[in-house]
Amino acid sequence: MFADLNKHAVRPNDSISTLYDYRDALSGLARFLSKEVDVFNRMTDLEKSSISNRSSKLFTLSSIKNASKVLLRKGNKDLITDEDKLLAYEYWSEVTQNMPDWIKAKNKDLMTYELREQYIHAHGVMLQAMGNIGADILSNFESDWKKRLTKLSTIDWSRQNKDWEGRALVHGRVSKARTNVLLTGNYIKQHLGIPLNDIEEQLEQKLHS
C-alpha cells in the first residue's frame, strides 16, 4: 500500500499546499492575509491555483503567497515576524482600497468574469507585479508610499489599452512569465512616479527597440 501510494501520488496544487502547510511561514502569511485583507477575504479561491472563467473569485491563495513573498523579499525558509505580517496587511489593504473594480466585485456590483474578460487587474500578473513594486516602494518611499498608491485608480486597466501588449499581454493573451510581470510592473511604476531599476530599464529599452 505504501509503495502504491508513493508511486501513484498526485502532487497537490500550490493553493492546496499553501492552505494545509502549517510548517511553512509563507503559507501561514498567505492564510492570514486571505482572512484579514477585506477584498482577499471575500474574493480568494483557497483550493485552486487558477481561476476558471465563471468563478466568483478574483485571487488564488498561491498568488497571494507568491506576491507577498516578493513584497517582503523573503526566501522559502525565512521566518515571518509579526511586523512582517502587519506590513503586508497594510500594503495589500492600501492597494485594494485604490482598486475600485475589486471593491465593486466584492460588493457584487460587478461580475468577476466580466473583469477577467475585459481587464488586466483581474489576473495574477498584476498581483505579482504589485508585490515587486511594493518591495521597492516600501523601502524607498517610506514616508509617502500610501499616497503614491492612490494613483493606481487612474491607470487604464482595460485590455483595450494597447500599452498592455508586450507587457501583461502577449498576442492578446495574459502572460504571467517573469519578463511580463516585470514589464507590467514597469508600466505601473511609471504611473506611480517610481523610478525603474537597471534590469527594468533594460527590459523597457528592449520592448521599445
XYZ file of C-alpha atoms in Angstrom:
209
model
C 0.000 0.000 0.000
C 2.824 2.410 0.914
C 4.576 1.697 -2.396
C 1.363 2.192 -4.378
C 0.565 5.461 -2.632
C 4.004 6.873 -3.413
C 4.097 5.547 -6.939
C 0.742 6.976 -7.902
C 0.720 10.056 -5.672
C -0.639 13.223 -7.240
C 1.083 16.373 -6.067
C -1.484 18.857 -4.714
C -1.675 22.230 -6.435
C 0.064 25.236 -4.894
C -3.064 26.676 -3.274
C -3.982 23.384 -1.575
C -0.388 23.024 -0.361
C -0.473 26.586 0.992
C -3.817 26.043 2.704
C -2.717 22.971 4.658
C 1.030 23.520 5.166
C 1.313 24.692 8.775
C 5.103 24.337 8.863
C 5.754 26.904 6.152
C 5.850 30.536 7.311
C 4.946 31.979 3.891
C 1.888 29.729 3.692
C 0.855 30.974 7.110
C 1.252 34.553 5.901
C -0.940 33.853 2.866
C -3.675 32.311 5.023
C -3.509 35.312 7.376
C -3.813 37.812 4.521
C -6.644 35.883 2.858
C -8.628 36.250 6.065
C -7.672 39.746 7.188
C -7.491 41.816 3.974
C -11.142 42.558 3.266
C -11.170 42.057 -0.512
C -8.960 38.958 -0.271
C -11.311 37.508 2.355
C -14.291 37.681 0.031
C -12.595 37.057 -3.297
C -9.936 34.329 -2.818
C -10.207 30.738 -4.011
C -8.402 28.777 -1.311
C -8.113 25.486 -3.166
C -7.371 26.247 -6.815
C -4.232 27.687 -8.389
C -6.048 29.107 -11.402
C -9.363 30.890 -11.695
C -11.968 29.493 -14.078
C -13.812 31.846 -16.406
C -17.054 31.689 -14.443
C -15.598 31.716 -10.927
C -16.905 34.292 -8.460
C -13.359 34.737 -7.120
C -10.551 37.012 -8.283
C -7.480 35.692 -6.455
C -5.877 32.379 -5.562
C -4.190 31.625 -2.255
C -0.997 30.702 -4.095
C -0.904 34.051 -5.940
C -1.244 35.922 -2.638
C 1.594 33.836 -1.207
C 3.907 34.417 -4.181
C 3.185 38.136 -4.403
C 3.704 38.595 -0.655
C 6.964 36.644 -0.782
C 8.490 39.161 -3.200
C 6.819 42.062 -1.385
C 8.692 41.215 1.821
C 11.793 39.946 -0.052
C 11.669 36.619 1.761
C 13.187 33.262 0.911
C 11.286 29.989 1.151
C 12.666 29.147 4.605
C 12.759 32.646 6.105
C 10.832 33.498 9.233
C 7.802 35.770 9.045
C 7.588 38.109 12.030
C 4.504 39.861 13.371
C 5.945 43.075 11.923
C 6.168 41.410 8.504
C 2.541 40.320 8.750
C 1.401 43.806 9.709
C 3.377 45.423 6.893
C 1.992 43.007 4.291
C -1.527 43.523 5.651
C -1.146 47.327 5.477
C 0.250 47.222 1.965
C -2.356 44.938 0.423
C -5.179 46.731 2.248
C -3.971 50.015 0.775
C -3.662 48.515 -2.706
C -7.196 47.148 -2.588
C -8.606 50.478 -1.418
C -7.256 52.036 -4.601
C -8.728 49.383 -6.885
C -12.400 50.386 -7.202
C -13.266 47.483 -9.506
C -12.078 44.953 -6.915
C -14.331 46.586 -4.341
C -17.263 46.569 -6.773
C -16.692 42.856 -7.415
C -16.534 42.181 -3.672
C -19.854 44.003 -3.224
C -21.308 42.114 -6.213
C -21.807 45.343 -8.153
C -19.584 43.927 -10.899
C -19.326 40.371 -12.201
C -15.891 38.823 -11.763
C -15.988 37.032 -15.129
C -16.502 40.418 -16.805
C -13.433 41.752 -15.028
C -11.338 38.815 -16.203
C -12.574 39.151 -19.770
C -12.027 42.879 -20.023
C -9.315 43.970 -17.586
C -5.703 43.246 -16.661
C -6.054 43.879 -12.920
C -8.226 40.773 -12.502
C -5.287 38.462 -13.270
C -2.348 37.107 -11.293
C 0.213 39.008 -13.385
C -0.978 42.258 -11.821
C -0.870 40.913 -8.252
C 2.672 39.597 -8.773
C 3.734 42.913 -10.305
C 2.321 44.751 -7.288
C 4.363 42.504 -4.996
C 7.540 43.528 -6.834
C 6.539 47.178 -6.785
C 5.685 47.023 -3.091
C 9.180 45.800 -2.207
C 10.639 48.926 -3.829
C 8.034 51.406 -2.686
C 8.152 50.362 0.963
C 11.932 50.621 1.128
C 12.410 53.778 -0.971
C 9.305 55.834 -0.160
C 8.765 55.038 3.491
C 7.083 58.352 4.314
C 4.593 58.636 1.444
C 4.071 55.159 -0.047
C 0.356 55.218 0.680
C -0.053 58.494 -1.187
C 1.730 57.071 -4.219
C -0.638 54.088 -4.348
C -3.635 56.420 -4.809
C -2.566 56.771 -8.460
C -3.465 53.114 -9.062
C -7.066 54.217 -9.572
C -6.039 56.418 -12.534
C -4.498 53.581 -14.598
C -6.407 52.292 -17.619
C -6.562 48.570 -16.794
C -8.666 47.683 -19.841
C -7.357 45.045 -22.234
C -8.263 47.536 -24.955
C -5.415 49.726 -23.704
C -2.740 48.947 -26.309
C 0.021 49.728 -23.795
C -0.527 46.309 -22.176
C 0.529 44.409 -25.305
C 4.034 43.060 -24.795
C 3.655 43.608 -21.064
C 0.732 41.797 -19.434
C -0.483 40.584 -22.826
C 1.292 38.518 -25.461
C -0.697 38.396 -28.709
C -3.789 39.345 -26.737
C -3.407 36.649 -24.072
C -2.474 37.302 -20.439
C 1.010 36.046 -19.560
C 2.482 35.500 -16.081
C 6.022 34.886 -17.360
C 8.659 36.690 -15.286
C 9.507 39.154 -18.068
C 5.835 40.039 -18.489
C 5.414 40.522 -14.749
C 8.358 42.933 -14.732
C 7.151 44.840 -17.798
C 3.658 45.087 -16.291
C 5.288 46.442 -13.141
C 7.269 48.958 -15.201
C 4.072 50.423 -16.612
C 2.504 50.665 -13.162
C 5.691 52.170 -11.687
C 5.753 54.866 -14.354
C 2.207 55.857 -13.423
C 3.070 55.907 -9.715
C 6.179 58.025 -10.238
C 8.596 55.295 -9.129
C 11.974 55.025 -10.908
C 12.895 51.777 -12.644
C 15.939 49.765 -11.593
C 18.671 48.752 -14.051
C 17.081 45.425 -15.040
C 13.694 47.075 -15.552
C 15.296 49.819 -17.668
C 16.951 47.213 -19.875
C 13.650 45.376 -20.383
C 11.942 48.657 -21.221
C 14.565 49.528 -23.830
C 14.266 46.053 -25.336
C 10.478 46.392 -25.516
C 10.736 49.628 -27.489
C 13.655 48.589 -29.707
